[in-house]
Amino acid sequence: MSRAELLSMTGLTLQVALVATAFALPFALALAYTLARRDFPGKPLVQALLALPMVLPPVAVGIALLLALGRRGPLGPLWSLLDVELVFSWWAAAIAAAIVGFPLLVRACEQAFADVDPRLERVSRSLGVGRWQTFWRVTLPLARRGVLYGVVLAFSRALGEFGATAIVAGILPGRTETLALGIYSRVQLGDDAGALTLCGASFVLALSAMLVAETWLRRPRRRFEGPGA
Amino acid sequence: MRRRTPAALCAAASFVVIGLLAAKAPAELRIGAASSLREPLGAIAALFAGEPGGASAEIAFGASSVLAVQIRAGAPIDLLLAADARIAEQLAGEGLTEPPVPFASNRLVVVASRDLPPVIHGPGDLARPEVRRIAIPEHAVPVGRYARDWLRRHGLETALAPRVVRTEHARATLSAVDQGHAELAIVYASDARLARSARVVLEIPAAEQPTIAYAGAVVRGSREAPAARAFLRFLADPRAVARLSQAGLHPPPHTLQTGPHPPPQALQTGPHPPPPDPP
């Protein structure tokens, strides 16, 4: 395997994971905040449904996405009208990764928001600060650590996403072949050395992501709770 | 601070817009090909791009059965190159593709791990006690079906059933024997070439070989149908045939014996000439 091939696969994997996480984050924040602050009938059902992409077989998620994004699926006329081809594009890989990582992101954010004392929000509101401003200036900064943790978890999950991606993004060398897909196709072709190289690259990426998380996630603790905490 | 929310929403919206723009279909030939074609097909596609009337091709690799699911969902594929002619015929039967054209064939061989003493001299030896595990893919995998048919032919299917290790696909079957997890496996001759330590112990005679045909089919309604048909014809070009045979694949069978209708009539109904006879 050439160095260019390895670099482009690593780049694509990072690109897919970054876009997937960025795409999922606004939705996850809104959902997590609602779940942490409000009780409503059927909340356990919503939470159970949200966990599905994580616990379903990834291939099942892939089939569902293939039907949703395919031109012969129920939304097919829409994609034809817009003249977009999401299936077999790297966007499909990003969407698959976003969906599979979404439960991790929501869970972590929900926990982080639940840990923020609602009284602090009430104080902010009583001082005349609006709901949105309170969220951005009080809740989110206090929940930052947990949210970032969720971001890193979802990002790391996206780095390794395979099952749903293989179905909906296909294995197109140079276009949708991420490290995880590359490892699989090389094992299938009997190219064990190539597969091992890609495993090494995956290992480095995953480890770096987790290391960055450790560094980032520790800093707020010192700042907010003091060095003695 | 107040501006941040709209900014985040704009960012999310622009992701969607950029995504839709970036996902505009590229105007080139899109091929869905069986994973086992990865080695030869890259070179063949490069040759085809340089031909008069050729086109550059983008290839999605996967199990033929998965490619069929993708085609049914409307995935952007102009030409399917399946490792199992039956899958292509089924899609043609559903009206999704034009009639398939065989372009290569494969053979079955029995491989043994290096731990197995040289005791296999004929099909009957597969039931010897030294053979504790035999790796065969699931029935849904074509090579699994071929292998079981061949075992049944020799009355061995029931006797060997308790020793069968079900593997996920053809390559995993070879790995099982290469790594000593099974003493024997029934694999494609093209895969057997890639063995590390396993060796071919039994060549299955031509008369007993199942028809293992690789077949190509142009997806109906595809924008690049002329280029897809040209690519399918190009697979019979001597340069393409040479690449396929380097990958352990043989010229196509004269007829496809998978459908209920009698070949070769079935093959000549398509817009393509049948591939030339092997020399």
Coordinates of C-alpha atoms in Angstrom, one line a residue:
Chain A
M1 CA 0.0 0.0 0.0
S2 CA 1.4 3.4 -1.0
R3 CA 1.9 6.2 1.5
A4 CA -0.5 8.4 -0.5
E5 CA -3.2 5.8 -0.2
L6 CA -2.7 5.6 3.6
L7 CA -2.7 9.3 4.0
S8 CA -5.8 9.8 1.9
M9 CA -7.7 7.0 3.8
T10 CA -6.6 8.6 7.1
G11 CA -7.7 12.0 5.9
L12 CA -11.0 10.7 4.7
T13 CA -11.6 9.0 8.1
L14 CA -10.9 12.2 10.0
Q15 CA -13.1 14.2 7.6
V16 CA -16.0 11.8 8.0
A17 CA -15.7 11.7 11.8
L18 CA -15.4 15.5 12.1
V19 CA -18.3 16.2 9.9
A20 CA -20.4 13.5 11.5
T21 CA -19.8 14.9 15.0
A22 CA -20.3 18.5 14.0
F23 CA -23.5 17.6 12.2
A24 CA -24.9 15.6 15.2
L25 CA -23.9 18.1 17.9
P26 CA -26.7 20.8 17.6
F27 CA -29.4 18.1 17.5
A28 CA -27.8 16.2 20.4
L29 CA -27.5 19.4 22.5
A30 CA -31.2 20.3 22.0
L31 CA -32.4 16.8 22.7
A32 CA -30.2 16.3 25.7
Y33 CA -31.2 19.5 27.3
T34 CA -34.9 18.8 26.9
L35 CA -34.4 15.3 28.3
A36 CA -32.4 16.6 31.3
R37 CA -34.8 19.5 32.2
R38 CA -38.2 18.3 31.3
D39 CA -40.4 15.3 32.2
F40 CA -43.1 14.3 29.8
P41 CA -45.2 11.2 29.2
G42 CA -43.3 8.6 27.1
K43 CA -39.8 10.0 28.1
P44 CA -38.4 6.4 28.7
L45 CA -39.7 5.4 25.3
V46 CA -37.9 8.4 23.7
Q47 CA -34.7 7.5 25.6
A48 CA -35.0 3.9 24.5
L49 CA -35.5 4.9 20.9
L50 CA -32.5 7.2 21.1
A51 CA -30.3 4.4 22.1
L52 CA -31.3 2.2 19.2
P53 CA -28.6 3.2 16.7
M54 CA -26.1 2.1 19.3
V55 CA -27.6 -1.3 20.1
L56 CA -29.0 -2.3 16.7
P57 CA -26.8 -4.3 14.4
P58 CA -24.9 -1.6 12.4
V59 CA -25.8 -3.4 9.2
A60 CA -29.5 -2.9 10.1
V61 CA -28.9 0.8 10.5
G62 CA -27.1 0.7 7.2
I63 CA -30.1 -0.9 5.5
A64 CA -32.5 1.6 7.0
L65 CA -30.3 4.5 5.8
L66 CA -30.0 2.9 2.4
L67 CA -33.8 2.9 2.1
A68 CA -34.0 6.4 3.4
L69 CA -31.3 7.8 1.1
G70 CA -31.7 5.6 -2.0
R71 CA -33.4 6.7 -5.1
R72 CA -35.8 3.8 -5.0
G73 CA -36.7 4.4 -1.3
P74 CA -39.6 6.3 0.0
L75 CA -37.7 9.6 -0.1
G76 CA -36.3 8.7 -3.6
P77 CA -38.4 11.3 -5.4
L78 CA -37.0 14.0 -3.2
W79 CA -33.4 13.0 -3.9
S80 CA -34.2 12.9 -7.7
L81 CA -35.8 16.3 -7.5
L82 CA -32.8 17.8 -5.8
D83 CA -30.5 15.8 -8.1
V84 CA -28.3 14.6 -5.3
E85 CA -26.7 11.2 -4.9
L86 CA -26.1 10.6 -1.2
V87 CA -25.7 6.8 -1.4
F88 CA -22.1 5.9 -2.2
S89 CA -20.8 9.4 -1.3
W90 CA -18.6 10.2 1.7
W91 CA -21.6 12.2 3.0
A92 CA -23.4 8.9 3.4
A93 CA -20.5 7.7 5.5
A94 CA -20.7 10.9 7.6
I95 CA -24.5 10.5 8.1
A96 CA -24.0 6.8 9.1
A97 CA -21.3 7.8 11.5
A98 CA -23.4 10.6 12.9
I99 CA -26.4 8.4 13.6
V100 CA -24.4 5.6 15.1
G101 CA -22.5 8.0 17.4
F102 CA -25.6 10.0 18.2
P103 CA -26.7 8.0 21.3
L104 CA -23.3 8.4 22.9
L105 CA -23.4 12.1 22.3
V106 CA -26.9 12.5 23.7
R107 CA -26.3 10.4 26.7
A108 CA -23.1 12.2 27.7
C109 CA -24.7 15.7 27.2
E110 CA -27.9 14.7 29.0
Q111 CA -25.8 13.6 32.0
A112 CA -23.8 16.8 31.8
F113 CA -26.9 19.0 31.7
A114 CA -28.5 17.1 34.6
D115 CA -25.4 17.8 36.7
V116 CA -25.8 21.6 36.3
D117 CA -27.8 22.9 39.2
P118 CA -31.1 24.3 37.8
R119 CA -31.0 27.0 40.5
L120 CA -28.1 28.6 38.8
E121 CA -30.2 28.9 35.6
R122 CA -33.1 30.4 37.7
V123 CA -30.7 33.0 39.2
S124 CA -29.6 33.9 35.7
R125 CA -33.3 34.2 34.5
S126 CA -34.2 36.3 37.6
L127 CA -31.4 38.7 36.6
G128 CA -33.2 39.3 33.4
V129 CA -31.1 37.1 31.1
G130 CA -33.1 35.3 28.4
R131 CA -33.6 31.6 28.1
W132 CA -31.1 31.2 25.2
Q133 CA -28.5 33.4 26.8
T134 CA -28.8 31.5 30.0
F135 CA -28.2 28.3 28.1
W136 CA -25.1 29.6 26.3
R137 CA -23.6 31.6 29.2
V138 CA -24.5 29.4 32.2
T139 CA -25.6 25.9 31.4
L140 CA -23.3 25.0 28.5
P141 CA -20.1 26.4 30.1
L142 CA -20.9 24.4 33.3
A143 CA -21.7 21.3 31.3
R144 CA -18.7 21.7 29.0
R145 CA -16.8 18.8 30.4
G146 CA -19.5 16.3 29.9
V147 CA -20.4 17.6 26.5
L148 CA -16.8 17.5 25.3
Y149 CA -16.6 14.0 26.6
G150 CA -19.6 13.0 24.5
V151 CA -18.1 14.8 21.5
V152 CA -14.9 12.8 21.8
L153 CA -16.8 9.5 22.3
A154 CA -19.0 10.1 19.3
F155 CA -16.0 11.2 17.2
S156 CA -14.1 8.1 18.2
R157 CA -17.1 5.9 17.4
A158 CA -17.3 7.6 14.1
L159 CA -13.6 6.9 13.4
G160 CA -14.3 3.2 13.6
E161 CA -17.8 3.0 12.1
F162 CA -18.0 0.1 9.7
G163 CA -21.3 -1.8 9.4
A164 CA -23.7 0.9 8.4
T165 CA -21.0 2.7 6.3
A166 CA -20.3 -0.4 4.2
I167 CA -23.9 -0.7 3.3
V168 CA -24.9 2.9 2.6
A169 CA -21.5 4.5 1.5
G170 CA -20.1 1.4 -0.2
I171 CA -16.5 0.6 -0.5
L172 CA -15.2 3.0 -3.1
P173 CA -11.5 3.2 -3.0
G174 CA -10.4 6.8 -2.8
R175 CA -13.9 8.1 -2.3
T176 CA -15.6 6.4 0.6
E177 CA -13.1 3.9 1.7
T178 CA -12.3 4.9 5.3
L179 CA -9.7 3.1 7.5
A180 CA -12.4 0.7 8.8
L181 CA -13.6 -0.2 5.4
G182 CA -10.0 -0.5 4.1
I183 CA -9.1 -2.9 6.8
Y184 CA -12.1 -5.1 5.9
S185 CA -11.5 -5.1 2.2
R186 CA -7.8 -5.9 2.7
V187 CA -8.5 -8.8 4.9
Q188 CA -10.9 -10.1 2.3
L189 CA -8.3 -9.8 -0.4
G190 CA -5.7 -11.6 1.7
D191 CA -3.5 -8.5 2.0
D192 CA -2.7 -9.0 5.7
A193 CA 0.2 -6.6 5.7
G194 CA -1.9 -3.8 4.3
A195 CA -4.7 -4.5 6.8
L196 CA -2.1 -4.4 9.7
T197 CA -0.8 -1.0 8.5
L198 CA -4.3 0.4 8.4
C199 CA -5.0 -1.1 11.9
G200 CA -1.9 0.8 13.1
A201 CA -3.3 4.0 11.6
S202 CA -6.6 3.4 13.3
F203 CA -4.9 2.7 16.6
V204 CA -3.0 6.0 16.4
L205 CA -6.1 8.0 15.5
A206 CA -8.2 6.4 18.3
L207 CA -5.5 6.8 20.9
S208 CA -4.9 10.5 19.9
A209 CA -8.6 11.2 20.1
M210 CA -8.8 9.8 23.6
L211 CA -5.5 11.5 24.7
V212 CA -6.8 14.9 23.5
A213 CA -10.0 14.2 25.4
E214 CA -8.1 13.4 28.6
T215 CA -6.1 16.7 28.2
W216 CA -9.2 18.8 27.5
L217 CA -11.5 17.2 29.9
R218 CA -9.1 17.6 32.9
R219 CA -8.5 21.4 32.4
P220 CA -12.0 22.6 33.3
R221 CA -12.0 20.7 36.5
R222 CA -8.9 22.5 37.7
R223 CA -10.3 25.8 36.7
F224 CA -13.8 25.4 38.3
E225 CA -13.0 23.4 41.3
G226 CA -9.5 24.7 42.2
P227 CA -6.2 22.8 42.3
G228 CA -7.2 21.0 45.5
A229 CA -10.3 19.3 44.1
Chain B
M1 CA -23.3 36.2 22.7
R2 CA -26.8 36.6 21.5
R3 CA -25.7 35.9 18.0
R4 CA -24.4 32.5 18.7
T5 CA -27.5 30.5 18.3
P6 CA -28.3 31.7 14.8
A7 CA -24.7 31.2 14.0
A8 CA -24.9 27.5 15.1
L9 CA -28.1 27.0 13.1
C10 CA -26.5 28.6 10.1
A11 CA -23.5 26.3 10.4
A12 CA -25.8 23.3 10.6
A13 CA -27.8 24.5 7.6
S14 CA -24.7 25.2 5.6
F15 CA -23.4 21.7 6.3
V16 CA -26.6 20.4 4.7
V17 CA -26.4 22.7 1.7
I18 CA -22.7 22.0 1.1
G19 CA -23.5 18.3 1.5
L20 CA -26.2 18.4 -1.2
L21 CA -24.0 20.3 -3.5
A22 CA -21.0 18.0 -3.0
A23 CA -23.2 15.0 -3.5
K24 CA -24.1 15.9 -7.1
A25 CA -23.7 12.8 -9.1
P26 CA -20.4 12.7 -11.0
A27 CA -20.7 12.0 -14.7
E28 CA -18.7 8.9 -15.0
L29 CA -19.3 5.1 -15.2
R30 CA -20.2 3.7 -11.8
I31 CA -19.5 0.0 -11.3
G32 CA -20.5 -2.2 -8.4
A33 CA -18.1 -5.1 -8.4
A34 CA -17.6 -8.3 -6.3
S35 CA -14.7 -7.8 -3.8
S36 CA -12.7 -10.6 -5.5
L37 CA -12.4 -8.5 -8.6
R38 CA -10.5 -5.7 -6.8
E39 CA -7.1 -6.7 -8.1
P40 CA -7.8 -7.1 -11.8
L41 CA -10.6 -4.5 -12.1
G42 CA -8.5 -1.5 -11.2
A43 CA -6.1 -2.3 -14.1
I44 CA -9.0 -3.1 -16.5
A45 CA -10.7 0.1 -15.7
A46 CA -7.5 2.1 -16.4
L47 CA -7.2 0.3 -19.7
F48 CA -10.9 1.0 -20.5
A49 CA -10.5 4.7 -19.8
G50 CA -7.8 4.9 -22.4
E51 CA -9.9 3.2 -25.1
P52 CA -11.7 5.1 -27.8
G53 CA -15.3 5.4 -26.5
G54 CA -14.0 4.5 -23.0
A55 CA -14.8 6.3 -19.8
S56 CA -13.3 6.7 -16.4
A57 CA -15.0 4.4 -13.9
E58 CA -15.6 4.6 -10.2
I59 CA -15.9 1.2 -8.6
A60 CA -17.7 0.2 -5.4
F61 CA -16.6 -3.1 -4.1
G62 CA -18.6 -5.4 -1.9
A63 CA -20.2 -8.9 -1.6
S64 CA -22.4 -9.5 -4.7
S65 CA -25.4 -10.0 -2.5
V66 CA -24.9 -6.7 -0.8
L67 CA -24.5 -5.0 -4.1
A68 CA -27.8 -6.4 -5.1
V69 CA -29.5 -4.9 -2.0
Q70 CA -27.8 -1.6 -2.9
I71 CA -29.1 -1.7 -6.5
R72 CA -32.6 -2.5 -5.3
A73 CA -32.5 0.6 -3.1
G74 CA -31.4 2.7 -6.1
A75 CA -27.7 3.1 -5.3
P76 CA -25.8 4.8 -8.1
I77 CA -24.6 1.8 -10.0
D78 CA -24.6 1.6 -13.8
L79 CA -23.0 -1.8 -14.1
L80 CA -23.0 -4.8 -11.7
L81 CA -20.1 -7.3 -11.9
A82 CA -21.3 -10.1 -9.7
A83 CA -19.3 -13.1 -8.5
D84 CA -22.5 -15.2 -8.8
A85 CA -24.5 -15.2 -12.0
R86 CA -27.6 -16.1 -10.1
I87 CA -27.6 -12.8 -8.3
A88 CA -27.4 -10.9 -11.6
E89 CA -30.1 -13.1 -13.1
Q90 CA -32.4 -12.5 -10.2
L91 CA -32.0 -8.7 -10.6
A92 CA -32.7 -9.1 -14.3
G93 CA -35.8 -11.1 -13.4
E94 CA -36.9 -8.2 -11.3
G95 CA -36.5 -5.9 -14.2
L96 CA -33.7 -4.0 -12.5
T97 CA -31.0 -4.9 -14.9
E98 CA -30.5 -5.9 -18.5
P99 CA -29.9 -9.7 -19.1
P100 CA -26.6 -10.7 -17.5
V101 CA -23.5 -11.6 -19.5
P102 CA -21.0 -14.0 -18.1
F103 CA -17.4 -12.8 -18.3
A104 CA -15.4 -15.1 -16.1
S105 CA -15.6 -18.4 -14.2
N106 CA -14.0 -20.0 -11.2
R107 CA -13.4 -23.5 -10.0
L108 CA -13.6 -25.2 -6.6
V109 CA -10.7 -26.8 -4.9
V110 CA -10.1 -28.5 -1.6
V111 CA -7.3 -27.0 0.5
A112 CA -5.7 -28.5 3.6
S113 CA -3.8 -26.9 6.5
R114 CA -0.2 -27.9 6.8
D115 CA -1.0 -29.8 10.0
L116 CA -3.1 -32.4 8.2
P117 CA -1.1 -35.4 7.1
P118 CA -1.3 -36.2 3.4
V119 CA -4.3 -38.4 3.6
I120 CA -6.7 -36.7 1.1
H121 CA -6.6 -38.6 -2.2
G122 CA -10.2 -38.5 -3.2
P123 CA -13.6 -37.1 -2.0
G124 CA -14.2 -40.1 0.3
D125 CA -11.1 -39.1 2.3
L126 CA -12.8 -36.0 3.5
A127 CA -14.6 -38.1 6.1
R128 CA -11.4 -39.5 7.6
P129 CA -11.0 -39.1 11.3
E130 CA -7.9 -36.8 10.9
V131 CA -10.2 -34.2 9.5
R132 CA -11.8 -32.7 12.6
R133 CA -13.1 -29.5 11.2
I134 CA -13.9 -28.4 7.7
A135 CA -14.5 -24.8 6.9
I136 CA -17.4 -24.0 4.5
P137 CA -19.2 -20.6 4.3
E138 CA -22.8 -20.2 5.1
H139 CA -25.3 -21.5 2.7
A140 CA -26.2 -18.0 1.6
V141 CA -22.7 -17.4 0.4
P142 CA -22.3 -18.8 -3.2
V143 CA -19.2 -20.9 -2.4
G144 CA -21.0 -22.4 0.5
R145 CA -23.8 -23.5 -1.7
Y146 CA -21.4 -24.9 -4.3
A147 CA -19.4 -26.8 -1.7
R148 CA -22.5 -28.3 -0.1
D149 CA -23.8 -29.4 -3.5
W150 CA -20.5 -31.1 -4.2
L151 CA -20.4 -32.8 -0.8
R152 CA -24.0 -34.0 -1.3
R153 CA -23.1 -35.4 -4.7
H154 CA -20.6 -37.6 -2.9
G155 CA -23.0 -38.5 -0.1
L156 CA -20.8 -36.7 2.4
E157 CA -23.0 -33.8 3.5
T158 CA -24.6 -35.6 6.4
A159 CA -21.5 -37.3 7.6
L160 CA -19.5 -34.1 7.6
A161 CA -22.2 -31.8 9.0
P162 CA -21.0 -32.0 12.7
R163 CA -17.5 -31.1 11.6
V164 CA -18.4 -28.1 9.5
V165 CA -17.2 -24.7 10.7
R166 CA -19.4 -22.1 9.1
T167 CA -17.4 -19.1 7.9
E168 CA -18.6 -15.7 6.8
H169 CA -17.2 -15.6 3.3
A170 CA -14.9 -17.2 0.8
R171 CA -11.7 -15.4 2.1
A172 CA -12.5 -16.2 5.8
T173 CA -12.7 -19.9 4.7
L174 CA -9.2 -19.8 3.4
S175 CA -7.9 -18.0 6.5
A176 CA -9.5 -20.6 8.7
V177 CA -7.3 -23.3 7.1
D178 CA -4.2 -21.0 6.7
Q179 CA -4.3 -20.4 10.4
G180 CA -5.0 -23.9 11.4
H181 CA -8.5 -23.4 12.8
A182 CA -9.7 -26.1 10.4
E183 CA -8.0 -29.0 8.7
L184 CA -9.8 -28.7 5.4
A185 CA -11.8 -26.1 3.4
I186 CA -13.5 -25.9 0.1
V187 CA -12.5 -22.7 -1.6
Y188 CA -12.3 -21.0 -5.0
A189 CA -9.2 -21.8 -7.0
S190 CA -8.6 -18.0 -7.3
D191 CA -8.6 -17.7 -3.5
A192 CA -6.4 -20.8 -3.1
R193 CA -3.6 -18.9 -4.9
L194 CA -3.4 -16.5 -1.9
A195 CA -2.9 -19.2 0.7
R196 CA 0.1 -18.7 3.1
S197 CA 0.5 -22.2 4.4
A198 CA -2.5 -24.1 3.2
R199 CA -2.1 -26.2 0.1
V200 CA -4.5 -27.6 -2.6
V201 CA -5.0 -31.3 -1.9
L202 CA -7.8 -32.1 -4.2
E203 CA -8.6 -30.6 -7.6
I204 CA -12.3 -31.2 -8.3
P205 CA -12.6 -32.7 -11.8
A206 CA -14.2 -30.6 -14.5
A207 CA -17.2 -32.9 -14.7
E208 CA -18.1 -32.3 -11.1
Q209 CA -17.4 -28.6 -11.1
P210 CA -20.4 -26.4 -10.6
T211 CA -21.0 -23.6 -13.0
I212 CA -19.4 -20.7 -11.1
A213 CA -19.9 -17.8 -13.4
Y214 CA -19.1 -14.1 -12.9
A215 CA -21.7 -12.2 -14.7
G216 CA -22.1 -8.5 -15.6
A217 CA -25.4 -6.7 -16.0
V218 CA -26.2 -3.2 -17.0
V219 CA -28.6 -1.5 -14.6
R220 CA -31.8 -0.4 -16.3
G221 CA -32.4 3.4 -16.5
S222 CA -28.7 4.2 -15.8
R223 CA -27.4 7.4 -17.3
E224 CA -24.2 5.7 -18.5
A225 CA -25.8 2.6 -20.0
P226 CA -23.8 2.9 -23.3
A227 CA -20.5 3.2 -21.4
A228 CA -21.6 0.3 -19.1
R229 CA -22.3 -1.9 -22.2
A230 CA -19.0 -1.0 -23.7
F231 CA -17.2 -1.9 -20.4
L232 CA -19.0 -5.2 -20.3
R233 CA -17.8 -5.9 -23.9
F234 CA -14.3 -4.8 -23.0
L235 CA -14.1 -7.6 -20.4
A236 CA -13.8 -10.0 -23.4
D237 CA -10.8 -8.0 -24.7
P238 CA -7.6 -10.1 -24.6
R239 CA -5.9 -7.5 -22.3
A240 CA -8.9 -7.7 -19.8
V241 CA -8.9 -11.5 -20.1
A242 CA -5.2 -11.6 -19.3
R243 CA -5.8 -9.5 -16.1
L244 CA -8.7 -11.8 -15.0
S245 CA -6.6 -14.9 -15.5
Q246 CA -3.8 -13.4 -13.5
A247 CA -6.3 -13.2 -10.7
G248 CA -7.1 -16.9 -11.1
L249 CA -10.3 -16.5 -13.1
H250 CA -11.0 -18.5 -16.2
P251 CA -12.9 -17.6 -19.4
P252 CA -16.6 -17.6 -18.9
P253 CA -18.6 -20.8 -19.3
H254 CA -20.3 -21.1 -22.7
T255 CA -23.7 -21.0 -21.2
L256 CA -25.3 -19.9 -18.0
Q257 CA -26.9 -22.9 -16.5
T258 CA -28.5 -21.2 -13.5
G259 CA -31.8 -20.0 -14.9
P260 CA -34.8 -22.2 -15.6
H261 CA -34.8 -21.3 -19.3
P262 CA -32.4 -23.0 -21.7
P263 CA -29.3 -21.2 -22.5
P264 CA -27.7 -20.0 -24.8
Q265 CA -30.8 -18.5 -26.2
A266 CA -31.2 -16.6 -22.9
L267 CA -27.8 -15.0 -23.2
Q268 CA -28.3 -13.7 -26.8
T269 CA -31.4 -11.8 -26.1
G270 CA -29.3 -9.0 -24.6
P271 CA -27.9 -6.2 -26.6
H272 CA -24.4 -7.6 -26.2
P273 CA -22.7 -10.3 -28.3
P274 CA -21.8 -13.3 -26.2
P275 CA -18.1 -13.4 -25.2
P276 CA -15.9 -15.2 -27.5
D277 CA -15.0 -18.8 -27.0
P278 CA -11.8 -19.5 -25.1
P279 CA -9.0 -20.3 -27.5

